[in-house]
mmCIF file with all atom_site columns, C-alpha atoms in Angstrom:
data_model
loop_
_atom_site.group_PDB
_atom_site.id
_atom_site.type_symbol
_atom_site.label_atom_id
_atom_site.label_alt_id
_atom_site.label_comp_id
_atom_site.label_asym_id
_atom_site.label_entity_id
_atom_site.label_seq_id
_atom_site.pdbx_PDB_ins_code
_atom_site.Cartn_x
_atom_site.Cartn_y
_atom_site.Cartn_z
_atom_site.occupancy
_atom_site.B_iso_or_equiv
_atom_site.pdbx_formal_charge
_atom_site.auth_seq_id
_atom_site.auth_comp_id
_atom_site.auth_asym_id
_atom_site.auth_atom_id
_atom_site.pdbx_PDB_model_num
ATOM 1   C CA . MET K 1 1   ? -18.517 108.708 -14.010 1.00 0.00 ? 1   MET K CA 1
ATOM 2   C CA . SER K 1 2   ? -17.069 106.315 -16.248 1.00 0.00 ? 2   SER K CA 1
ATOM 3   C CA . PHE K 1 3   ? -17.036 102.749 -15.592 1.00 0.00 ? 3   PHE K CA 1
ATOM 4   C CA . GLN K 1 4   ? -13.326 102.641 -14.789 1.00 0.00 ? 4   GLN K CA 1
ATOM 5   C CA . ASP K 1 5   ? -14.312 104.999 -11.884 1.00 0.00 ? 5   ASP K CA 1
ATOM 6   C CA . ILE K 1 6   ? -16.751 102.576 -10.606 1.00 0.00 ? 6   ILE K CA 1
ATOM 7   C CA . ILE K 1 7   ? -14.637 100.064 -10.317 1.00 0.00 ? 7   ILE K CA 1
ATOM 8   C CA . LYS K 1 8   ? -11.798 102.122 -8.491  1.00 0.00 ? 8   LYS K CA 1
ATOM 9   C CA . ASN K 1 9   ? -14.664 103.260 -5.913  1.00 0.00 ? 9   ASN K CA 1
ATOM 10  C CA . SER K 1 10  ? -15.976 99.596  -5.322  1.00 0.00 ? 10  SER K CA 1
ATOM 11  C CA . PHE K 1 11  ? -12.212 99.165  -4.779  1.00 0.00 ? 11  PHE K CA 1
ATOM 12  C CA . LEU K 1 12  ? -11.821 101.599 -2.337  1.00 0.00 ? 12  LEU K CA 1
ATOM 13  C CA . GLU K 1 13  ? -14.698 100.354 -0.809  1.00 0.00 ? 13  GLU K CA 1
ATOM 14  C CA . THR K 1 14  ? -14.209 96.985  -0.297  1.00 0.00 ? 14  THR K CA 1
ATOM 15  C CA . MET K 1 15  ? -10.540 98.024  1.247   1.00 0.00 ? 15  MET K CA 1
ATOM 16  C CA . GLU K 1 16  ? -11.999 100.201 3.441   1.00 0.00 ? 16  GLU K CA 1
ATOM 17  C CA . ASN K 1 17  ? -14.625 97.587  4.799   1.00 0.00 ? 17  ASN K CA 1
ATOM 18  C CA . ASN K 1 18  ? -11.671 94.767  5.463   1.00 0.00 ? 18  ASN K CA 1
ATOM 19  C CA . THR K 1 19  ? -10.021 97.444  7.342   1.00 0.00 ? 19  THR K CA 1
ATOM 20  C CA . LEU K 1 20  ? -8.750  95.447  10.616  1.00 0.00 ? 20  LEU K CA 1
ATOM 21  C CA . SER K 1 21  ? -8.309  96.488  14.006  1.00 0.00 ? 21  SER K CA 1
ATOM 22  C CA . THR K 1 22  ? -6.125  95.036  16.478  1.00 0.00 ? 22  THR K CA 1
ATOM 23  C CA . SER K 1 23  ? -8.345  93.279  18.821  1.00 0.00 ? 23  SER K CA 1
ATOM 24  C CA . SER K 1 24  ? -9.589  90.801  15.900  1.00 0.00 ? 24  SER K CA 1
ATOM 25  C CA . ILE K 1 25  ? -6.004  91.170  13.967  1.00 0.00 ? 25  ILE K CA 1
ATOM 26  C CA . CYS K 1 26  ? -5.409  89.196  17.286  1.00 0.00 ? 26  CYS K CA 1
ATOM 27  C CA . ILE K 1 27  ? -8.152  87.485  17.797  1.00 0.00 ? 27  ILE K CA 1
ATOM 28  C CA . THR K 1 28  ? -7.782  85.751  14.743  1.00 0.00 ? 28  THR K CA 1
ATOM 29  C CA . LEU K 1 29  ? -3.555  84.753  14.965  1.00 0.00 ? 29  LEU K CA 1
ATOM 30  C CA . GLY K 1 30  ? -5.234  83.143  18.843  1.00 0.00 ? 30  GLY K CA 1
ATOM 31  C CA . ILE K 1 31  ? -7.182  81.178  17.255  1.00 0.00 ? 31  ILE K CA 1
ATOM 32  C CA . ALA K 1 32  ? -4.625  80.084  14.575  1.00 0.00 ? 32  ALA K CA 1
ATOM 33  C CA . ILE K 1 33  ? -2.045  79.277  17.678  1.00 0.00 ? 33  ILE K CA 1
ATOM 34  C CA . LEU K 1 34  ? -5.024  76.598  18.821  1.00 0.00 ? 34  LEU K CA 1
ATOM 35  C CA . PHE K 1 35  ? -5.585  75.194  15.748  1.00 0.00 ? 35  PHE K CA 1
ATOM 36  C CA . GLY K 1 36  ? -2.331  74.899  14.837  1.00 0.00 ? 36  GLY K CA 1
ATOM 37  C CA . LEU K 1 37  ? -2.009  73.097  18.180  1.00 0.00 ? 37  LEU K CA 1
ATOM 38  C CA . TYR K 1 38  ? -4.795  71.296  17.373  1.00 0.00 ? 38  TYR K CA 1
ATOM 39  C CA . ILE K 1 39  ? -3.262  69.747  14.516  1.00 0.00 ? 39  ILE K CA 1
ATOM 40  C CA . HIS K 1 40  ? 0.676   69.321  15.999  1.00 0.00 ? 40  HIS K CA 1
ATOM 41  C CA . ALA K 1 41  ? -1.826  66.751  18.468  1.00 0.00 ? 41  ALA K CA 1
ATOM 42  C CA . VAL K 1 42  ? -3.392  64.954  16.173  1.00 0.00 ? 42  VAL K CA 1
ATOM 43  C CA . TYR K 1 43  ? -0.009  64.336  13.912  1.00 0.00 ? 43  TYR K CA 1
ATOM 44  C CA . TYR K 1 44  ? 1.709   63.220  17.389  1.00 0.00 ? 44  TYR K CA 1
ATOM 45  C CA . LEU K 1 45  ? -1.159  60.516  17.882  1.00 0.00 ? 45  LEU K CA 1
ATOM 46  C CA . SER K 1 46  ? -1.813  59.085  14.053  1.00 0.00 ? 46  SER K CA 1
ATOM 47  C CA . GLN K 1 47  ? 1.803   58.802  13.419  1.00 0.00 ? 47  GLN K CA 1
ATOM 48  C CA . LYS K 1 48  ? 3.490   55.744  13.662  1.00 0.00 ? 48  LYS K CA 1
ATOM 49  C CA . LYS K 1 49  ? 6.704   56.288  15.960  1.00 0.00 ? 49  LYS K CA 1
ATOM 50  C CA . GLY K 1 50  ? 9.074   54.826  13.389  1.00 0.00 ? 50  GLY K CA 1
ATOM 51  C CA . PHE K 1 51  ? 8.135   57.373  10.678  1.00 0.00 ? 51  PHE K CA 1
ATOM 52  C CA . TYR K 1 52  ? 7.555   60.177  13.672  1.00 0.00 ? 52  TYR K CA 1
ATOM 53  C CA . SER K 1 53  ? 9.297   63.834  12.679  1.00 0.00 ? 53  SER K CA 1
ATOM 54  C CA . LYS K 1 54  ? 9.521   65.971  15.598  1.00 0.00 ? 54  LYS K CA 1
ATOM 55  C CA . GLN K 1 55  ? 10.333  68.748  13.517  1.00 0.00 ? 55  GLN K CA 1
ATOM 56  C CA . PHE K 1 56  ? 7.734   68.245  10.647  1.00 0.00 ? 56  PHE K CA 1
ATOM 57  C CA . ASN K 1 57  ? 5.702   68.447  13.399  1.00 0.00 ? 57  ASN K CA 1
ATOM 58  C CA . ILE K 1 58  ? 6.753   71.620  14.874  1.00 0.00 ? 58  ILE K CA 1
ATOM 59  C CA . VAL K 1 59  ? 6.070   72.975  11.359  1.00 0.00 ? 59  VAL K CA 1
ATOM 60  C CA . LEU K 1 60  ? 2.672   71.461  11.398  1.00 0.00 ? 60  LEU K CA 1
ATOM 61  C CA . GLY K 1 61  ? 2.089   73.681  14.586  1.00 0.00 ? 61  GLY K CA 1
ATOM 62  C CA . VAL K 1 62  ? 3.940   77.063  13.432  1.00 0.00 ? 62  VAL K CA 1
ATOM 63  C CA . LEU K 1 63  ? 1.780   77.208  9.583   1.00 0.00 ? 63  LEU K CA 1
ATOM 64  C CA . PRO K 1 64  ? -1.669  78.000  10.769  1.00 0.00 ? 64  PRO K CA 1
ATOM 65  C CA . ILE K 1 65  ? -0.347  80.942  12.271  1.00 0.00 ? 65  ILE K CA 1
ATOM 66  C CA . ILE K 1 66  ? 2.155   82.003  9.315   1.00 0.00 ? 66  ILE K CA 1
ATOM 67  C CA . THR K 1 67  ? -0.724  81.194  7.064   1.00 0.00 ? 67  THR K CA 1
ATOM 68  C CA . ALA K 1 68  ? -3.374  83.737  8.509   1.00 0.00 ? 68  ALA K CA 1
ATOM 69  C CA . GLY K 1 69  ? -1.452  86.396  9.279   1.00 0.00 ? 69  GLY K CA 1
ATOM 70  C CA . ILE K 1 70  ? -0.556  86.489  5.351   1.00 0.00 ? 70  ILE K CA 1
ATOM 71  C CA . ILE K 1 71  ? -4.011  86.523  4.590   1.00 0.00 ? 71  ILE K CA 1
ATOM 72  C CA . LEU K 1 72  ? -4.985  89.388  7.085   1.00 0.00 ? 72  LEU K CA 1
ATOM 73  C CA . ALA K 1 73  ? -2.167  91.014  5.487   1.00 0.00 ? 73  ALA K CA 1
ATOM 74  C CA . MET K 1 74  ? -3.525  90.737  1.814   1.00 0.00 ? 74  MET K CA 1
ATOM 75  C CA . GLN K 1 75  ? -6.817  91.260  3.084   1.00 0.00 ? 75  GLN K CA 1
ATOM 76  C CA . SER K 1 76  ? -5.351  94.712  4.774   1.00 0.00 ? 76  SER K CA 1
ATOM 77  C CA . ASN K 1 77  ? -3.033  96.547  2.219   1.00 0.00 ? 77  ASN K CA 1
ATOM 78  C CA . LEU K 1 78  ? -3.399  96.363  -1.658  1.00 0.00 ? 78  LEU K CA 1
ATOM 79  C CA . ILE K 1 79  ? 0.677   96.949  -1.809  1.00 0.00 ? 79  ILE K CA 1
ATOM 80  C CA . ILE K 1 80  ? 1.338   93.920  0.464   1.00 0.00 ? 80  ILE K CA 1
ATOM 81  C CA . SER K 1 81  ? -0.949  91.345  -1.130  1.00 0.00 ? 81  SER K CA 1
ATOM 82  C CA . LEU K 1 82  ? 0.898   91.862  -4.543  1.00 0.00 ? 82  LEU K CA 1
ATOM 83  C CA . GLY K 1 83  ? 4.066   92.144  -2.506  1.00 0.00 ? 83  GLY K CA 1
ATOM 84  C CA . MET K 1 84  ? 2.812   88.396  -1.363  1.00 0.00 ? 84  MET K CA 1
ATOM 85  C CA . VAL K 1 85  ? 2.110   87.712  -4.552  1.00 0.00 ? 85  VAL K CA 1
ATOM 86  C CA . GLY K 1 86  ? 5.554   88.284  -6.086  1.00 0.00 ? 86  GLY K CA 1
ATOM 87  C CA . ALA K 1 87  ? 7.615   87.149  -3.278  1.00 0.00 ? 87  ALA K CA 1
ATOM 88  C CA . LEU K 1 88  ? 5.362   83.282  -3.287  1.00 0.00 ? 88  LEU K CA 1
ATOM 89  C CA . SER K 1 89  ? 6.007   83.064  -6.748  1.00 0.00 ? 89  SER K CA 1
ATOM 90  C CA . ILE K 1 90  ? 9.638   82.609  -6.486  1.00 0.00 ? 90  ILE K CA 1
ATOM 91  C CA . VAL K 1 91  ? 9.761   80.828  -3.204  1.00 0.00 ? 91  VAL K CA 1
ATOM 92  C CA . ARG K 1 92  ? 10.459  76.797  -4.075  1.00 0.00 ? 92  ARG K CA 1
ATOM 93  C CA . PHE K 1 93  ? 10.560  74.300  -1.565  1.00 0.00 ? 93  PHE K CA 1
ATOM 94  C CA . ARG K 1 94  ? 12.834  71.164  -2.182  1.00 0.00 ? 94  ARG K CA 1
ATOM 95  C CA . THR K 1 95  ? 12.349  69.399  1.282   1.00 0.00 ? 95  THR K CA 1
ATOM 96  C CA . ALA K 1 96  ? 11.317  65.949  0.409   1.00 0.00 ? 96  ALA K CA 1
ATOM 97  C CA . VAL K 1 97  ? 7.838   64.619  1.693   1.00 0.00 ? 97  VAL K CA 1
ATOM 98  C CA . LYS K 1 98  ? 8.739   61.179  3.103   1.00 0.00 ? 98  LYS K CA 1
ATOM 99  C CA . GLU K 1 99  ? 5.626   60.098  3.562   1.00 0.00 ? 99  GLU K CA 1
ATOM 100 C CA . PRO K 1 100 ? 2.325   60.754  2.104   1.00 0.00 ? 100 PRO K CA 1
ATOM 101 C CA . LYS K 1 101 ? 0.437   61.397  4.746   1.00 0.00 ? 101 LYS K CA 1
ATOM 102 C CA . ASP K 1 102 ? 2.737   64.483  5.647   1.00 0.00 ? 102 ASP K CA 1
ATOM 103 C CA . LEU K 1 103 ? 1.326   65.581  2.799   1.00 0.00 ? 103 LEU K CA 1
ATOM 104 C CA . LEU K 1 104 ? -2.278  65.644  4.163   1.00 0.00 ? 104 LEU K CA 1
ATOM 105 C CA . PHE K 1 105 ? -1.162  67.564  7.329   1.00 0.00 ? 105 PHE K CA 1
ATOM 106 C CA . LEU K 1 106 ? 0.844   69.570  5.458   1.00 0.00 ? 106 LEU K CA 1
ATOM 107 C CA . PHE K 1 107 ? -2.265  70.883  3.365   1.00 0.00 ? 107 PHE K CA 1
ATOM 108 C CA . TRP K 1 108 ? -4.705  70.957  6.187   1.00 0.00 ? 108 TRP K CA 1
ATOM 109 C CA . SER K 1 109 ? -2.208  72.946  8.072   1.00 0.00 ? 109 SER K CA 1
ATOM 110 C CA . ILE K 1 110 ? -1.913  76.029  5.565   1.00 0.00 ? 110 ILE K CA 1
ATOM 111 C CA . GLY K 1 111 ? -5.418  75.470  4.418   1.00 0.00 ? 111 GLY K CA 1
ATOM 112 C CA . ILE K 1 112 ? -6.894  76.375  7.995   1.00 0.00 ? 112 ILE K CA 1
ATOM 113 C CA . GLY K 1 113 ? -4.193  78.866  7.996   1.00 0.00 ? 113 GLY K CA 1
ATOM 114 C CA . ILE K 1 114 ? -6.474  80.650  4.848   1.00 0.00 ? 114 ILE K CA 1
ATOM 115 C CA . ILE K 1 115 ? -9.907  79.531  6.268   1.00 0.00 ? 115 ILE K CA 1
ATOM 116 C CA . LEU K 1 116 ? -8.622  81.176  10.154  1.00 0.00 ? 116 LEU K CA 1
ATOM 117 C CA . GLY K 1 117 ? -7.098  84.598  7.694   1.00 0.00 ? 117 GLY K CA 1
ATOM 118 C CA . ALA K 1 118 ? -10.039 84.966  5.964   1.00 0.00 ? 118 ALA K CA 1
ATOM 119 C CA . ARG K 1 119 ? -12.016 84.981  9.518   1.00 0.00 ? 119 ARG K CA 1
ATOM 120 C CA . ASN K 1 120 ? -14.230 81.906  8.589   1.00 0.00 ? 120 ASN K CA 1
ATOM 121 C CA . TYR K 1 121 ? -13.596 80.096  12.488  1.00 0.00 ? 121 TYR K CA 1
ATOM 122 C CA . GLU K 1 122 ? -16.542 77.641  11.509  1.00 0.00 ? 122 GLU K CA 1
ATOM 123 C CA . LEU K 1 123 ? -15.644 76.328  8.395   1.00 0.00 ? 123 LEU K CA 1
ATOM 124 C CA . ALA K 1 124 ? -12.120 75.752  9.916   1.00 0.00 ? 124 ALA K CA 1
ATOM 125 C CA . LEU K 1 125 ? -14.028 74.139  13.286  1.00 0.00 ? 125 LEU K CA 1
ATOM 126 C CA . LEU K 1 126 ? -15.739 71.586  10.884  1.00 0.00 ? 126 LEU K CA 1
ATOM 127 C CA . ILE K 1 127 ? -12.877 70.463  8.382   1.00 0.00 ? 127 ILE K CA 1
ATOM 128 C CA . CYS K 1 128 ? -10.975 69.683  11.422  1.00 0.00 ? 128 CYS K CA 1
ATOM 129 C CA . LEU K 1 129 ? -13.775 67.232  12.642  1.00 0.00 ? 129 LEU K CA 1
ATOM 130 C CA . VAL K 1 130 ? -14.290 66.240  9.459   1.00 0.00 ? 130 VAL K CA 1
ATOM 131 C CA . VAL K 1 131 ? -10.197 65.370  9.187   1.00 0.00 ? 131 VAL K CA 1
ATOM 132 C CA . THR K 1 132 ? -9.815  64.267  11.925  1.00 0.00 ? 132 THR K CA 1
ATOM 133 C CA . LEU K 1 133 ? -12.337 61.836  11.785  1.00 0.00 ? 133 LEU K CA 1
ATOM 134 C CA . LEU K 1 134 ? -12.056 60.314  8.927   1.00 0.00 ? 134 LEU K CA 1
ATOM 135 C CA . LEU K 1 135 ? -8.105  59.952  9.731   1.00 0.00 ? 135 LEU K CA 1
ATOM 136 C CA . PHE K 1 136 ? -9.132  57.456  12.681  1.00 0.00 ? 136 PHE K CA 1
ATOM 137 C CA . LEU K 1 137 ? -11.754 55.908  10.700  1.00 0.00 ? 137 LEU K CA 1
ATOM 138 C CA . LEU K 1 138 ? -9.856  55.129  8.209   1.00 0.00 ? 138 LEU K CA 1
ATOM 139 C CA . GLU K 1 139 ? -7.004  53.750  10.035  1.00 0.00 ? 139 GLU K CA 1
ATOM 140 C CA . LEU K 1 140 ? -9.073  51.079  11.262  1.00 0.00 ? 140 LEU K CA 1
ATOM 141 C CA . ILE K 1 141 ? -9.686  49.494  8.521   1.00 0.00 ? 141 ILE K CA 1
ATOM 142 C CA . PRO K 1 142 ? -7.173  46.273  8.342   1.00 0.00 ? 142 PRO K CA 1
ATOM 143 C CA . ASP K 1 143 ? -4.311  45.907  5.885   1.00 0.00 ? 143 ASP K CA 1
ATOM 144 C CA . SER K 1 144 ? -4.420  43.480  3.003   1.00 0.00 ? 144 SER K CA 1
ATOM 145 C CA . ARG K 1 145 ? -1.917  40.908  3.257   1.00 0.00 ? 145 ARG K CA 1
ATOM 146 C CA . PRO K 1 146 ? 1.462   42.772  1.673   1.00 0.00 ? 146 PRO K CA 1
ATOM 147 C CA . SER K 1 147 ? 3.343   40.629  -0.826  1.00 0.00 ? 147 SER K CA 1
ATOM 148 C CA . LEU K 1 148 ? 6.511   37.992  -0.405  1.00 0.00 ? 148 LEU K CA 1
ATOM 149 C CA . LEU K 1 149 ? 9.421   38.520  -2.183  1.00 0.00 ? 149 LEU K CA 1
ATOM 150 C CA . LEU K 1 150 ? 11.464  35.114  -2.453  1.00 0.00 ? 150 LEU K CA 1
ATOM 151 C CA . VAL K 1 151 ? 15.520  35.373  -2.799  1.00 0.00 ? 151 VAL K CA 1
ATOM 152 C CA . VAL K 1 152 ? 16.579  32.348  -4.103  1.00 0.00 ? 152 VAL K CA 1
ATOM 153 C CA . ASN K 1 153 ? 20.429  31.133  -5.306  1.00 0.00 ? 153 ASN K CA 1
ATOM 154 C CA . MET K 1 154 ? 20.345  28.099  -6.936  1.00 0.00 ? 154 MET K CA 1
ATOM 155 C CA . ALA K 1 155 ? 23.757  26.346  -8.057  1.00 0.00 ? 155 ALA K CA 1
ATOM 156 C CA . ARG K 1 156 ? 23.825  26.274  -12.105 1.00 0.00 ? 156 ARG K CA 1
ATOM 157 C CA . GLU K 1 157 ? 22.503  22.291  -11.581 1.00 0.00 ? 157 GLU K CA 1
ATOM 158 C CA . GLY K 1 158 ? 19.480  24.087  -10.203 1.00 0.00 ? 158 GLY K CA 1
ATOM 159 C CA . ARG K 1 159 ? 15.688  23.634  -12.376 1.00 0.00 ? 159 ARG K CA 1
ATOM 160 C CA . GLU K 1 160 ? 14.055  26.775  -12.596 1.00 0.00 ? 160 GLU K CA 1
ATOM 161 C CA . ASP K 1 161 ? 10.929  24.731  -13.290 1.00 0.00 ? 161 ASP K CA 1
ATOM 162 C CA . GLU K 1 162 ? 11.159  21.960  -10.415 1.00 0.00 ? 162 GLU K CA 1
ATOM 163 C CA . LEU K 1 163 ? 11.866  25.717  -8.184  1.00 0.00 ? 163 LEU K CA 1
ATOM 164 C CA . MET K 1 164 ? 8.610   26.880  -9.782  1.00 0.00 ? 164 MET K CA 1
ATOM 165 C CA . SER K 1 165 ? 7.015   23.784  -9.122  1.00 0.00 ? 165 SER K CA 1
ATOM 166 C CA . VAL K 1 166 ? 7.724   24.122  -5.135  1.00 0.00 ? 166 VAL K CA 1
ATOM 167 C CA . VAL K 1 167 ? 6.478   27.693  -5.078  1.00 0.00 ? 167 VAL K CA 1
ATOM 168 C CA . GLY K 1 168 ? 2.980   26.898  -6.499  1.00 0.00 ? 168 GLY K CA 1
ATOM 169 C CA . ARG K 1 169 ? 2.273   24.087  -4.024  1.00 0.00 ? 169 ARG K CA 1
ATOM 170 C CA . TYR K 1 170 ? 2.322   26.598  -1.059  1.00 0.00 ? 170 TYR K CA 1
ATOM 171 C CA . ALA K 1 171 ? 2.031   30.310  -3.278  1.00 0.00 ? 171 ALA K CA 1
ATOM 172 C CA . LYS K 1 172 ? -0.590  31.964  -5.196  1.00 0.00 ? 172 LYS K CA 1
ATOM 173 C CA . ASN K 1 173 ? 0.137   34.285  -8.133  1.00 0.00 ? 173 ASN K CA 1
ATOM 174 C CA . ALA K 1 174 ? 4.206   33.757  -7.838  1.00 0.00 ? 174 ALA K CA 1
ATOM 175 C CA . ARG K 1 175 ? 5.890   35.874  -10.750 1.00 0.00 ? 175 ARG K CA 1
ATOM 176 C CA . VAL K 1 176 ? 9.642   35.970  -11.291 1.00 0.00 ? 176 VAL K CA 1
ATOM 177 C CA . ARG K 1 177 ? 10.532  39.521  -10.795 1.00 0.00 ? 177 ARG K CA 1
ATOM 178 C CA . SER K 1 178 ? 14.415  39.235  -11.523 1.00 0.00 ? 178 SER K CA 1
ATOM 179 C CA . ARG K 1 179 ? 16.662  36.753  -12.720 1.00 0.00 ? 179 ARG K CA 1
ATOM 180 C CA . SER K 1 180 ? 20.553  37.159  -12.634 1.00 0.00 ? 180 SER K CA 1
ATOM 181 C CA . ARG K 1 181 ? 23.084  34.275  -13.855 1.00 0.00 ? 181 ARG K CA 1
ATOM 182 C CA . THR K 1 182 ? 26.426  34.284  -12.323 1.00 0.00 ? 182 THR K CA 1
ATOM 183 C CA . MET K 1 183 ? 28.929  32.678  -12.630 1.00 0.00 ? 183 MET K CA 1
ATOM 184 C CA . ASP K 1 184 ? 28.344  30.057  -9.523  1.00 0.00 ? 184 ASP K CA 1
ATOM 185 C CA . GLY K 1 185 ? 24.534  29.312  -10.536 1.00 0.00 ? 185 GLY K CA 1
ATOM 186 C CA . THR K 1 186 ? 21.575  31.878  -10.607 1.00 0.00 ? 186 THR K CA 1
ATOM 187 C CA . ASP K 1 187 ? 19.922  34.539  -7.969  1.00 0.00 ? 187 ASP K CA 1
ATOM 188 C CA . LEU K 1 188 ? 16.237  34.640  -8.443  1.00 0.00 ? 188 LEU K CA 1
ATOM 189 C CA . VAL K 1 189 ? 13.501  37.060  -7.127  1.00 0.00 ? 189 VAL K CA 1
ATOM 190 C CA . ILE K 1 190 ? 10.148  35.542  -7.100  1.00 0.00 ? 190 ILE K CA 1
ATOM 191 C CA . GLU K 1 191 ? 7.279   37.455  -5.848  1.00 0.00 ? 191 GLU K CA 1
ATOM 192 C CA . CYS K 1 192 ? 4.352   35.371  -4.283  1.00 0.00 ? 192 CYS K CA 1
ATOM 193 C CA . ARG K 1 193 ? 1.440   35.639  -1.526  1.00 0.00 ? 193 ARG K CA 1
ATOM 194 C CA . THR K 1 194 ? 1.132   32.614  0.690   1.00 0.00 ? 194 THR K CA 1
ATOM 195 C CA . ARG K 1 195 ? -0.275  32.264  4.569   1.00 0.00 ? 195 ARG K CA 1
ATOM 196 C CA . GLN K 1 196 ? 2.621   28.864  5.276   1.00 0.00 ? 196 GLN K CA 1
ATOM 197 C CA . GLU K 1 197 ? 5.689   31.335  4.950   1.00 0.00 ? 197 GLU K CA 1
ATOM 198 C CA . SER K 1 198 ? 7.690   28.929  7.579   1.00 0.00 ? 198 SER K CA 1
ATOM 199 C CA . GLU K 1 199 ? 6.779   25.971  5.572   1.00 0.00 ? 199 GLU K CA 1
ATOM 200 C CA . PHE K 1 200 ? 6.745   27.560  2.223   1.00 0.00 ? 200 PHE K CA 1
ATOM 201 C CA . LEU K 1 201 ? 10.709  28.679  3.185   1.00 0.00 ? 201 LEU K CA 1
ATOM 202 C CA . GLU K 1 202 ? 11.527  25.104  4.177   1.00 0.00 ? 202 GLU K CA 1
ATOM 203 C CA . ALA K 1 203 ? 10.398  23.311  0.985   1.00 0.00 ? 203 ALA K CA 1
ATOM 204 C CA . VAL K 1 204 ? 12.254  25.889  -1.279  1.00 0.00 ? 204 VAL K CA 1
ATOM 205 C CA . SER K 1 205 ? 15.851  25.504  0.890   1.00 0.00 ? 205 SER K CA 1
ATOM 206 C CA . ALA K 1 206 ? 15.102  21.773  1.244   1.00 0.00 ? 206 ALA K CA 1
ATOM 207 C CA . LEU K 1 207 ? 16.097  21.531  -2.327  1.00 0.00 ? 207 LEU K CA 1
ATOM 208 C CA . HIS K 1 208 ? 19.474  20.462  -2.857  1.00 0.00 ? 208 HIS K CA 1
ATOM 209 C CA . TYR K 1 209 ? 20.842  22.989  -5.480  1.00 0.00 ? 209 TYR K CA 1
ATOM 210 C CA . VAL K 1 210 ? 19.133  25.931  -3.377  1.00 0.00 ? 210 VAL K CA 1
ATOM 211 C CA . GLN K 1 211 ? 21.910  27.562  -1.717  1.00 0.00 ? 211 GLN K CA 1
ATOM 212 C CA . ASN K 1 212 ? 20.328  30.174  -0.305  1.00 0.00 ? 212 ASN K CA 1
ATOM 213 C CA . ALA K 1 213 ? 16.500  31.205  0.316   1.00 0.00 ? 213 ALA K CA 1
ATOM 214 C CA . SER K 1 214 ? 15.200  34.477  2.246   1.00 0.00 ? 214 SER K CA 1
ATOM 215 C CA . LEU K 1 215 ? 12.030  35.910  2.444   1.00 0.00 ? 215 LEU K CA 1
ATOM 216 C CA . ILE K 1 216 ? 10.936  39.583  2.503   1.00 0.00 ? 216 ILE K CA 1
ATOM 217 C CA . ALA K 1 217 ? 7.789   41.569  2.777   1.00 0.00 ? 217 ALA K CA 1
ATOM 218 C CA . HIS K 1 218 ? 6.977   44.701  0.885   1.00 0.00 ? 218 HIS K CA 1
ATOM 219 C CA . ASP K 1 219 ? 4.209   46.963  0.453   1.00 0.00 ? 219 ASP K CA 1
ATOM 220 C CA . GLY K 1 220 ? 5.293   48.213  -2.485  1.00 0.00 ? 220 GLY K CA 1
ATOM 221 C CA . GLU K 1 221 ? 6.505   51.149  -0.732  1.00 0.00 ? 221 GLU K CA 1
ATOM 222 C CA . ALA K 1 222 ? 9.186   49.514  2.033   1.00 0.00 ? 222 ALA K CA 1
ATOM 223 C CA . VAL K 1 223 ? 10.773  46.429  2.672   1.00 0.00 ? 223 VAL K CA 1
ATOM 224 C CA . TYR K 1 224 ? 10.423  44.697  5.759   1.00 0.00 ? 224 TYR K CA 1
#
């Protein structure tokens, strides 16, 4: 028997052993439905209401079922598996992920579907428990105080060094992020950190050449 015949026979034996019965398919898809509902519930409970997307959450609940079905089909038939590889290789997803945590849930949902399609139910359950525990534990870690952006509109007679001296009395690590000269004066954007926000803003606004002063909080991604 040649080497090619050995490989062919081994492959045929593997495909015969992976033949799926109707009951095993129904059990796998039923378990995938339960896991999809679980991920759906965890996303709903963990997301902030301001960033919650109902449509995205529906996708998360359905993805494990679709992915598990694809994996089951690829196990049972060589032609289907080759066709799936070719079809998935030309599909491009252009929907932007709005929040980094959404990417975590997307990979979680797809990964659980793949594991369930391989009929490794214990591993899927363990991953769900660990991911859920880490999600809620890491949420308990308090956020660091965000940086502030001080936006100042100065008249032409304004002195930047005097303004920075006032800023330095209330804020730490103050840095000018933007400087714009106009016909009426100078516009400055200063990044800083302070615990005395009201006193800080009043001291800056008290300078006679400051026309407008605004204090904005930001975390590097969003401005509040």
